[in-house]
mmCIF file of C-alpha atoms in Angstrom:
data_model
loop_
_atom_site.group_PDB
_atom_site.id
_atom_site.type_symbol
_atom_site.label_atom_id
_atom_site.label_comp_id
_atom_site.label_asym_id
_atom_site.label_seq_id
_atom_site.Cartn_x
_atom_site.Cartn_y
_atom_site.Cartn_z
ATOM 1 C CA MET J 1 111.631 -15.645 14.786
ATOM 2 C CA THR J 2 115.141 -14.757 13.590
ATOM 3 C CA ILE J 3 117.150 -11.319 13.672
ATOM 4 C CA VAL J 4 117.848 -9.595 10.277
ATOM 5 C CA SER J 5 119.858 -6.454 10.351
ATOM 6 C CA GLY J 6 122.302 -4.167 8.202
ATOM 7 C CA ILE J 7 122.044 -3.826 4.715
ATOM 8 C CA ALA J 8 118.192 -3.062 3.278
ATOM 9 C CA PRO J 9 117.110 -6.007 0.938
ATOM 10 C CA ALA J 10 116.537 -5.339 -2.297
ATOM 11 C CA ALA J 11 112.141 -5.071 -2.161
ATOM 12 C CA ALA J 12 110.610 -4.265 1.111
ATOM 13 C CA PRO J 13 110.036 -8.081 2.922
ATOM 14 C CA SER J 14 106.622 -9.845 2.070
ATOM 15 C CA ALA J 15 103.859 -10.494 4.271
ATOM 16 C CA SER J 16 105.350 -13.877 5.015
ATOM 17 C CA SER J 17 108.306 -12.810 6.961
ATOM 18 C CA SER J 18 108.748 -13.701 10.199
ATOM 19 C CA ASP J 19 112.068 -11.912 11.050
ATOM 20 C CA ILE J 20 112.680 -9.837 13.083
ATOM 21 C CA LEU J 21 113.760 -6.198 10.923
ATOM 22 C CA SER J 22 116.233 -3.879 12.875
ATOM 23 C CA GLY J 23 118.938 -1.761 11.038
ATOM 24 C CA ASP J 24 118.862 -0.762 7.690
ATOM 25 C CA ALA J 25 116.818 -3.407 6.886
ATOM 26 C CA ALA J 26 114.018 -2.161 9.116
ATOM 27 C CA ARG J 27 113.763 1.676 7.777
ATOM 28 C CA ALA J 28 113.164 -0.296 4.483
ATOM 29 C CA ALA J 29 110.557 -2.129 5.830
ATOM 30 C CA VAL J 30 108.992 1.721 7.171
ATOM 31 C CA ALA J 31 109.547 3.381 3.982
ATOM 32 C CA ALA J 32 107.469 -0.119 2.462
ATOM 33 C CA MET J 33 104.919 0.608 5.469
ATOM 34 C CA ARG J 34 104.764 4.925 4.257
ATOM 35 C CA ALA J 35 104.222 3.866 0.827
ATOM 36 C CA GLY J 36 101.536 1.345 1.866
ATOM 37 C CA LEU J 37 99.814 4.315 4.057
ATOM 38 C CA LEU J 38 100.010 6.968 1.728
ATOM 39 C CA ALA J 39 98.319 4.750 -0.978
ATOM 40 C CA ASP J 40 95.128 3.563 1.176
ATOM 41 C CA GLU J 41 96.748 0.120 1.376
ATOM 42 C CA LEU J 42 97.613 -0.243 5.272
ATOM 43 C CA VAL J 43 95.442 0.144 8.211
ATOM 44 C CA PRO J 44 97.069 2.017 11.403
ATOM 45 C CA TYR J 45 96.342 -0.174 14.213
ATOM 46 C CA LEU J 46 97.234 1.594 17.276
ATOM 47 C CA GLY J 47 97.908 0.791 20.958
ATOM 48 C CA PRO J 48 98.088 2.530 23.947
ATOM 49 C CA GLY J 49 101.798 3.030 23.577
ATOM 50 C CA ALA J 50 100.729 5.293 20.808
ATOM 51 C CA ILE J 51 100.127 7.922 23.273
ATOM 52 C CA GLY J 52 103.555 8.448 25.045
ATOM 53 C CA LEU J 53 105.227 9.266 21.797
ATOM 54 C CA GLU J 54 106.020 13.277 22.947
ATOM 55 C CA THR J 55 105.349 13.874 26.627
ATOM 56 C CA GLU J 56 104.344 11.513 29.438
ATOM 57 C CA PRO J 57 100.315 11.562 28.651
ATOM 58 C CA PRO J 58 97.127 12.617 31.447
ATOM 59 C CA VAL J 59 95.941 9.376 31.586
ATOM 60 C CA PRO J 60 97.182 5.114 31.781
ATOM 61 C CA ALA J 61 98.652 3.878 28.747
ATOM 62 C CA THR J 62 98.580 0.505 29.567
ATOM 63 C CA PRO J 63 96.489 -2.598 31.178
ATOM 64 C CA GLU J 64 98.313 -2.531 33.590
ATOM 65 C CA ALA J 65 98.165 1.241 34.733
ATOM 66 C CA VAL J 66 94.546 1.329 34.593
ATOM 67 C CA ALA J 67 94.745 -1.903 37.020
ATOM 68 C CA ALA J 68 96.545 0.165 39.289
ATOM 69 C CA GLU J 69 94.431 3.301 38.949
ATOM 70 C CA LEU J 70 90.868 1.136 38.926
ATOM 71 C CA HIS J 71 93.056 -0.871 42.070
ATOM 72 C CA LYS J 72 93.678 2.795 44.399
ATOM 73 C CA ARG J 73 89.717 3.008 44.365
ATOM 74 C CA ALA J 74 88.198 -0.549 44.840
ATOM 75 C CA PRO J 75 91.617 -2.685 46.603
ATOM 76 C CA ALA J 76 91.461 -5.887 44.854
ATOM 77 C CA PRO J 77 92.991 -9.198 45.626
ATOM 78 C CA SER J 78 96.775 -9.637 44.981
ATOM 79 C CA LYS J 79 96.023 -12.453 42.209
ATOM 80 C CA ILE J 80 94.399 -10.522 40.149
ATOM 81 C CA ARG J 81 95.642 -6.755 40.897
ATOM 82 C CA THR J 82 97.440 -6.183 37.396
ATOM 83 C CA SER J 83 95.164 -6.906 35.371
ATOM 84 C CA MET J 84 92.869 -4.604 34.065
ATOM 85 C CA TRP J 85 89.867 -6.970 32.830
ATOM 86 C CA SER J 86 89.776 -8.548 36.090
ATOM 87 C CA VAL J 87 90.471 -5.949 38.803
ATOM 88 C CA ALA J 88 87.745 -4.470 36.559
ATOM 89 C CA GLN J 89 85.277 -6.977 36.859
ATOM 90 C CA PHE J 90 86.013 -7.554 40.658
ATOM 91 C CA ILE J 91 84.399 -3.949 40.682
ATOM 92 C CA GLU J 92 81.530 -4.120 38.943
ATOM 93 C CA SER J 93 80.731 -7.825 40.855
ATOM 94 C CA ARG J 94 80.829 -5.241 44.434
ATOM 95 C CA ARG J 95 80.373 -2.106 43.074
ATOM 96 C CA HIS J 96 77.290 -1.756 40.221
ATOM 97 C CA ARG J 97 78.503 -1.485 36.646
ATOM 98 C CA ARG J 98 78.002 2.600 36.970
ATOM 99 C CA THR J 99 80.548 2.839 39.583
ATOM 100 C CA LEU J 100 83.106 1.203 37.486
ATOM 101 C CA GLN J 101 82.275 3.189 34.370
ATOM 102 C CA ALA J 102 82.393 6.173 36.238
ATOM 103 C CA TRP J 103 85.550 5.196 37.785
ATOM 104 C CA MET J 104 86.642 4.673 33.890
ATOM 105 C CA ALA J 105 85.534 7.865 33.190
ATOM 106 C CA GLU J 106 87.620 9.557 35.669
ATOM 107 C CA ILE J 107 90.731 8.176 34.704
ATOM 108 C CA PHE J 108 90.354 8.969 30.912
ATOM 109 C CA ALA J 109 88.727 12.593 31.968
ATOM 110 C CA ALA J 110 92.044 14.515 31.360
ATOM 111 C CA PRO J 111 92.071 15.029 26.829
ATOM 112 C CA VAL J 112 95.018 13.672 25.217
ATOM 113 C CA ALA J 113 96.971 16.279 23.149
ATOM 114 C CA PRO J 114 97.287 14.528 19.553
ATOM 115 C CA ASN J 115 100.846 14.267 18.483
ATOM 116 C CA ARG J 116 102.933 14.075 15.250
ATOM 117 C CA LEU J 117 101.892 10.385 15.053
ATOM 118 C CA HIS J 118 98.112 10.567 15.131
ATOM 119 C CA ARG J 119 98.406 14.220 13.267
ATOM 120 C CA PHE J 120 100.156 12.561 10.506
ATOM 121 C CA LEU J 121 97.524 9.508 9.930
ATOM 122 C CA ALA J 122 94.245 11.899 10.693
ATOM 123 C CA GLY J 123 96.010 13.748 7.239
ATOM 124 C CA LEU J 124 95.935 10.965 5.216
ATOM 125 C CA PRO J 125 93.169 9.721 2.741
ATOM 126 C CA LEU J 126 92.594 6.159 5.016
ATOM 127 C CA SER J 127 89.642 4.240 4.672
ATOM 128 C CA MET J 128 89.941 2.926 8.390
ATOM 129 C CA LEU J 129 92.263 3.524 11.360
ATOM 130 C CA VAL J 130 91.759 1.121 15.020
ATOM 131 C CA ASP J 131 92.479 2.794 18.060
ATOM 132 C CA THR J 132 92.114 -0.024 20.700
ATOM 133 C CA TRP J 133 93.065 3.146 23.451
ATOM 134 C CA TYR J 134 89.748 4.423 26.042
ATOM 135 C CA ASP J 135 91.703 7.875 24.834
ATOM 136 C CA GLY J 136 90.367 9.390 22.336
ATOM 137 C CA ALA J 137 93.380 11.459 20.799
ATOM 138 C CA LEU J 138 93.036 10.295 17.459
ATOM 139 C CA ALA J 139 89.609 11.269 17.033
ATOM 140 C CA THR J 140 90.399 14.290 18.182
ATOM 141 C CA ALA J 141 93.213 14.808 15.915
ATOM 142 C CA LEU J 142 90.938 13.861 13.051
ATOM 143 C CA ARG J 143 88.520 16.979 14.378
ATOM 144 C CA GLU J 144 90.805 19.171 14.996
ATOM 145 C CA GLY J 145 92.072 18.187 11.164
ATOM 146 C CA GLY J 146 88.437 19.693 10.214
ATOM 147 C CA ARG J 147 87.378 15.950 9.218
ATOM 148 C CA THR J 148 83.485 15.844 8.829
ATOM 149 C CA ASP J 149 84.095 12.271 6.654
ATOM 150 C CA VAL J 150 84.518 10.216 9.519
ATOM 151 C CA VAL J 151 82.677 8.076 11.199
ATOM 152 C CA GLU J 152 83.296 6.171 14.664
ATOM 153 C CA ILE J 153 82.508 2.719 15.622
ATOM 154 C CA GLN J 154 82.462 2.460 19.452
ATOM 155 C CA GLY J 155 82.668 -0.779 21.055
ATOM 156 C CA VAL J 156 79.966 -0.782 23.890
ATOM 157 C CA THR J 157 79.035 -3.235 27.092
ATOM 158 C CA ARG J 158 75.727 -4.713 26.824
ATOM 159 C CA ALA J 159 74.979 -4.705 30.280
ATOM 160 C CA GLY J 160 71.751 -3.466 31.070
ATOM 161 C CA GLU J 161 70.862 -3.699 26.930
ATOM 162 C CA PHE J 162 68.037 -6.097 25.213
ATOM 163 C CA ARG J 163 69.046 -5.716 21.913
ATOM 164 C CA ASP J 164 71.514 -7.855 20.062
ATOM 165 C CA ILE J 165 73.892 -4.732 19.826
ATOM 166 C CA TRP J 166 78.257 -4.943 19.881
ATOM 167 C CA THR J 167 78.310 -1.697 19.057
ATOM 168 C CA LYS J 168 77.657 1.679 18.305
ATOM 169 C CA ALA J 169 78.456 4.619 15.767
ATOM 170 C CA TYR J 170 79.658 8.384 16.351
ATOM 171 C CA ASP J 171 79.555 11.120 13.441
ATOM 172 C CA ALA J 172 82.371 14.161 13.845
ATOM 173 C CA ALA J 173 79.894 15.786 15.811
ATOM 174 C CA GLY J 174 79.802 12.866 18.266
ATOM 175 C CA ALA J 175 76.088 12.515 17.623
ATOM 176 C CA GLU J 176 75.478 9.311 17.696
ATOM 177 C CA VAL J 177 73.960 8.456 14.242
ATOM 178 C CA ALA J 178 73.236 4.966 12.853
ATOM 179 C CA PRO J 179 75.087 2.168 11.785
ATOM 180 C CA GLU J 180 74.980 2.640 8.102
ATOM 181 C CA ALA J 181 76.159 5.945 8.624
ATOM 182 C CA ALA J 182 79.528 4.295 8.481
ATOM 183 C CA ASP J 183 78.828 2.854 5.049
ATOM 184 C CA ALA J 184 78.789 5.827 2.858
ATOM 185 C CA ALA J 185 82.069 7.645 5.284
ATOM 186 C CA LYS J 186 85.311 8.480 3.446
ATOM 187 C CA THR J 187 87.013 6.686 7.088
ATOM 188 C CA VAL J 188 86.219 4.725 9.771
ATOM 189 C CA LEU J 189 87.724 4.541 13.378
ATOM 190 C CA TYR J 190 86.677 1.712 14.555
ATOM 191 C CA ALA J 191 87.694 1.634 18.259
ATOM 192 C CA PRO J 192 86.717 -1.661 19.067
ATOM 193 C CA HIS J 193 87.026 -1.528 23.193
ATOM 194 C CA GLY J 194 85.140 1.720 23.547
ATOM 195 C CA GLY J 195 86.009 5.313 24.051
ATOM 196 C CA VAL J 196 85.749 7.614 26.723
ATOM 197 C CA ARG J 197 84.480 10.507 24.335
ATOM 198 C CA PRO J 198 81.466 10.420 23.206
ATOM 199 C CA ALA J 199 79.355 8.402 25.302
ATOM 200 C CA LYS J 200 81.614 6.731 27.725
ATOM 201 C CA ASN J 201 81.642 3.366 26.287
ATOM 202 C CA PHE J 202 84.068 0.912 27.766
ATOM 203 C CA LEU J 203 84.806 -2.386 27.805
ATOM 204 C CA VAL J 204 86.512 -3.753 30.151
ATOM 205 C CA ALA J 205 85.759 -5.836 32.585
ATOM 206 C CA ASP J 206 85.814 -9.879 31.918
ATOM 207 C CA SER J 207 82.223 -9.867 31.813
ATOM 208 C CA ASP J 208 81.948 -7.621 28.949
ATOM 209 C CA TYR J 209 84.078 -9.964 26.814
ATOM 210 C CA VAL J 210 82.080 -13.163 27.864
ATOM 211 C CA GLU J 211 79.257 -13.103 24.944
ATOM 212 C CA VAL J 212 82.019 -10.905 22.858
ATOM 213 C CA LEU J 213 84.651 -13.581 22.752
ATOM 214 C CA THR J 214 81.590 -16.263 22.496
ATOM 215 C CA GLU J 215 81.000 -14.831 19.309
ATOM 216 C CA ILE J 216 84.051 -13.188 17.858
ATOM 217 C CA ASP J 217 85.656 -15.989 15.367
ATOM 218 C CA ILE J 218 82.622 -15.802 14.037
ATOM 219 C CA GLN J 219 83.056 -12.525 13.662
ATOM 220 C CA SER J 220 79.543 -11.274 14.662
ATOM 221 C CA PRO J 221 81.105 -8.111 17.106
ATOM 222 C CA ILE J 222 82.905 -7.257 14.114
ATOM 223 C CA PRO J 223 81.069 -4.175 12.225
ATOM 224 C CA ALA J 224 80.199 -4.755 8.493
ATOM 225 C CA ALA J 225 82.111 -1.599 7.159
ATOM 226 C CA VAL J 226 84.883 -2.716 9.168
ATOM 227 C CA LYS J 227 84.970 -6.444 7.613
ATOM 228 C CA HIS J 228 84.609 -4.613 4.022
ATOM 229 C CA ARG J 229 86.967 -2.040 4.520
ATOM 230 C CA ARG J 230 89.429 -4.285 5.799
ATOM 231 C CA THR J 231 89.906 -7.172 3.092
ATOM 232 C CA PRO J 232 91.850 -5.240 0.143
ATOM 233 C CA ARG J 233 94.487 -3.797 2.878
ATOM 234 C CA GLY J 234 96.593 -5.150 5.332
ATOM 235 C CA PHE J 235 97.572 -4.020 9.192
ATOM 236 C CA VAL J 236 100.281 -2.046 10.825
ATOM 237 C CA PHE J 237 100.899 -2.503 14.258
ATOM 238 C CA LEU J 238 101.781 0.785 16.267
ATOM 239 C CA GLY J 239 102.060 1.058 20.305
ATOM 240 C CA CYS J 240 100.704 -1.834 20.432
ATOM 241 C CA ARG J 241 101.238 -5.025 22.662
ATOM 242 C CA PHE J 242 100.679 -8.986 22.534
ATOM 243 C CA HIS J 243 101.278 -10.415 25.701
ATOM 244 C CA ASP J 244 97.799 -10.577 26.734
ATOM 245 C CA GLN J 245 95.370 -13.101 25.608
ATOM 246 C CA MET J 246 93.177 -10.760 25.374
ATOM 247 C CA LEU J 247 94.853 -8.281 23.356
ATOM 248 C CA ARG J 248 95.506 -10.730 20.211
ATOM 249 C CA THR J 249 92.734 -12.567 20.581
ATOM 250 C CA TYR J 250 91.224 -9.010 18.893
ATOM 251 C CA ALA J 251 94.014 -8.188 16.843
ATOM 252 C CA ARG J 252 93.576 -11.624 15.822
ATOM 253 C CA GLN J 253 89.742 -11.100 15.436
ATOM 254 C CA ILE J 254 89.686 -8.028 13.616
ATOM 255 C CA LEU J 255 93.171 -8.594 10.968
ATOM 256 C CA LYS J 256 90.605 -11.964 9.933
ATOM 257 C CA ARG J 257 90.276 -12.444 5.973
ATOM 258 C CA SER J 258 92.447 -9.071 4.788
ATOM 259 C CA LYS J 259 94.827 -9.172 2.296
ATOM 260 C CA GLY J 260 98.490 -8.102 4.036
ATOM 261 C CA PRO J 261 100.860 -7.478 4.235
ATOM 262 C CA HIS J 262 101.294 -6.453 8.342
ATOM 263 C CA TYR J 263 103.937 -4.678 10.239
ATOM 264 C CA ALA J 264 103.874 -4.573 14.095
ATOM 265 C CA VAL J 265 106.732 -1.838 15.103
ATOM 266 C CA VAL J 266 107.957 -3.943 18.387
ATOM 267 C CA ASP J 267 110.769 -3.508 21.381
ATOM 268 C CA ARG J 268 112.659 -7.022 20.407
ATOM 269 C CA GLU J 269 114.043 -7.599 24.563
ATOM 270 C CA ARG J 270 110.144 -7.146 25.624
ATOM 271 C CA LEU J 271 108.537 -9.517 23.030
ATOM 272 C CA THR J 272 107.775 -12.446 24.686
ATOM 273 C CA ARG J 273 107.053 -16.266 23.689
ATOM 274 C CA ASN J 274 103.657 -15.208 22.751
ATOM 275 C CA GLU J 275 103.938 -12.699 21.316
ATOM 276 C CA LEU J 276 106.944 -14.148 19.455
ATOM 277 C CA LYS J 277 104.477 -16.988 18.616
ATOM 278 C CA PHE J 278 101.553 -14.600 17.401
ATOM 279 C CA LEU J 279 104.139 -12.116 15.158
ATOM 280 C CA ALA J 280 104.664 -15.454 13.392
ATOM 281 C CA ASP J 281 101.495 -17.147 13.219
ATOM 282 C CA HIS J 282 99.922 -14.519 11.660
ATOM 283 C CA ASP J 283 103.137 -13.432 9.067
ATOM 284 C CA ILE J 284 103.188 -10.004 10.198
ATOM 285 C CA VAL J 285 106.835 -8.331 10.014
ATOM 286 C CA ALA J 286 108.281 -7.157 13.070
ATOM 287 C CA ILE J 287 110.276 -4.056 13.517
ATOM 288 C CA ASP J 288 112.710 -3.327 16.006
ATOM 289 C CA LEU J 289 113.100 0.833 15.960
ATOM 290 C CA PRO J 290 111.576 3.034 18.840
ATOM 291 C CA LEU J 291 108.126 4.301 18.129
ATOM 292 C CA GLY J 292 109.464 7.982 17.905
ATOM 293 C CA ALA J 293 112.164 7.334 15.205
ATOM 294 C CA VAL J 294 109.611 5.032 13.184
ATOM 295 C CA THR J 295 107.029 7.765 13.243
ATOM 296 C CA ASP J 296 109.724 10.322 11.942
ATOM 297 C CA LEU J 297 110.596 8.272 9.012
ATOM 298 C CA LEU J 298 106.560 8.136 8.442
ATOM 299 C CA VAL J 299 106.668 11.855 8.714
ATOM 300 C CA GLY J 300 109.579 12.210 6.621
#
């Protein structure tokens, strides 16, 4: 992967590019992203970094910060202390699933106010959005915008379940609806790891992912509405990191069989070798600009 800066090319970079763009080239790519979003040709894919765009959020904004909060409640061994998934598994194994769920709900209890990125995306006529964090700010932005044509699909744990279930669906008021309701919705909001509202669904412990990761390569846990809507589109990764295998696996499977192009807003200085490989392997155009600057260009 090479670094490109300076004068923008005549056309926006193609999905086959494995460059990290900065300067005028990066701003040209953001212009292409904006056009794709306005035309419903791209799917926003938000990570936890999106909630810290304007102010310090009242909830953790990284998996490592969640691990630290859980560790305060049940001290975990030092070798797993920074892994959210491992600390959550430690708690579930020793304190019971209900305790883990209660603590996660407590950690994410404070409402996160939507910022200008959330509000901009909520105001677009998008067929699908993906929110990979537990806070629910994007769902709040959709409600505050008066959107009643949205169905949210959340990933759910199979702990305690005796049926073949991977997700649950909710209407704009937070009432659970049949999965088929997503097919008729104008917009699907997909929260693959769950969310604190409306029902405190959390995929967070290693055990939550055992069966999901066993099946995800054949796409069983991915909702039909998501598969259908992603096919003719590309993805825009905003506020995301891919430094953990779990994060890379989910992103890889969600964008699978989608048309592209794909973009990711990154901080070049923080990218790990695995992240660089992930971006190159999936032809994701990396844009080395602060998320705030990208948001300014998107909002216009």
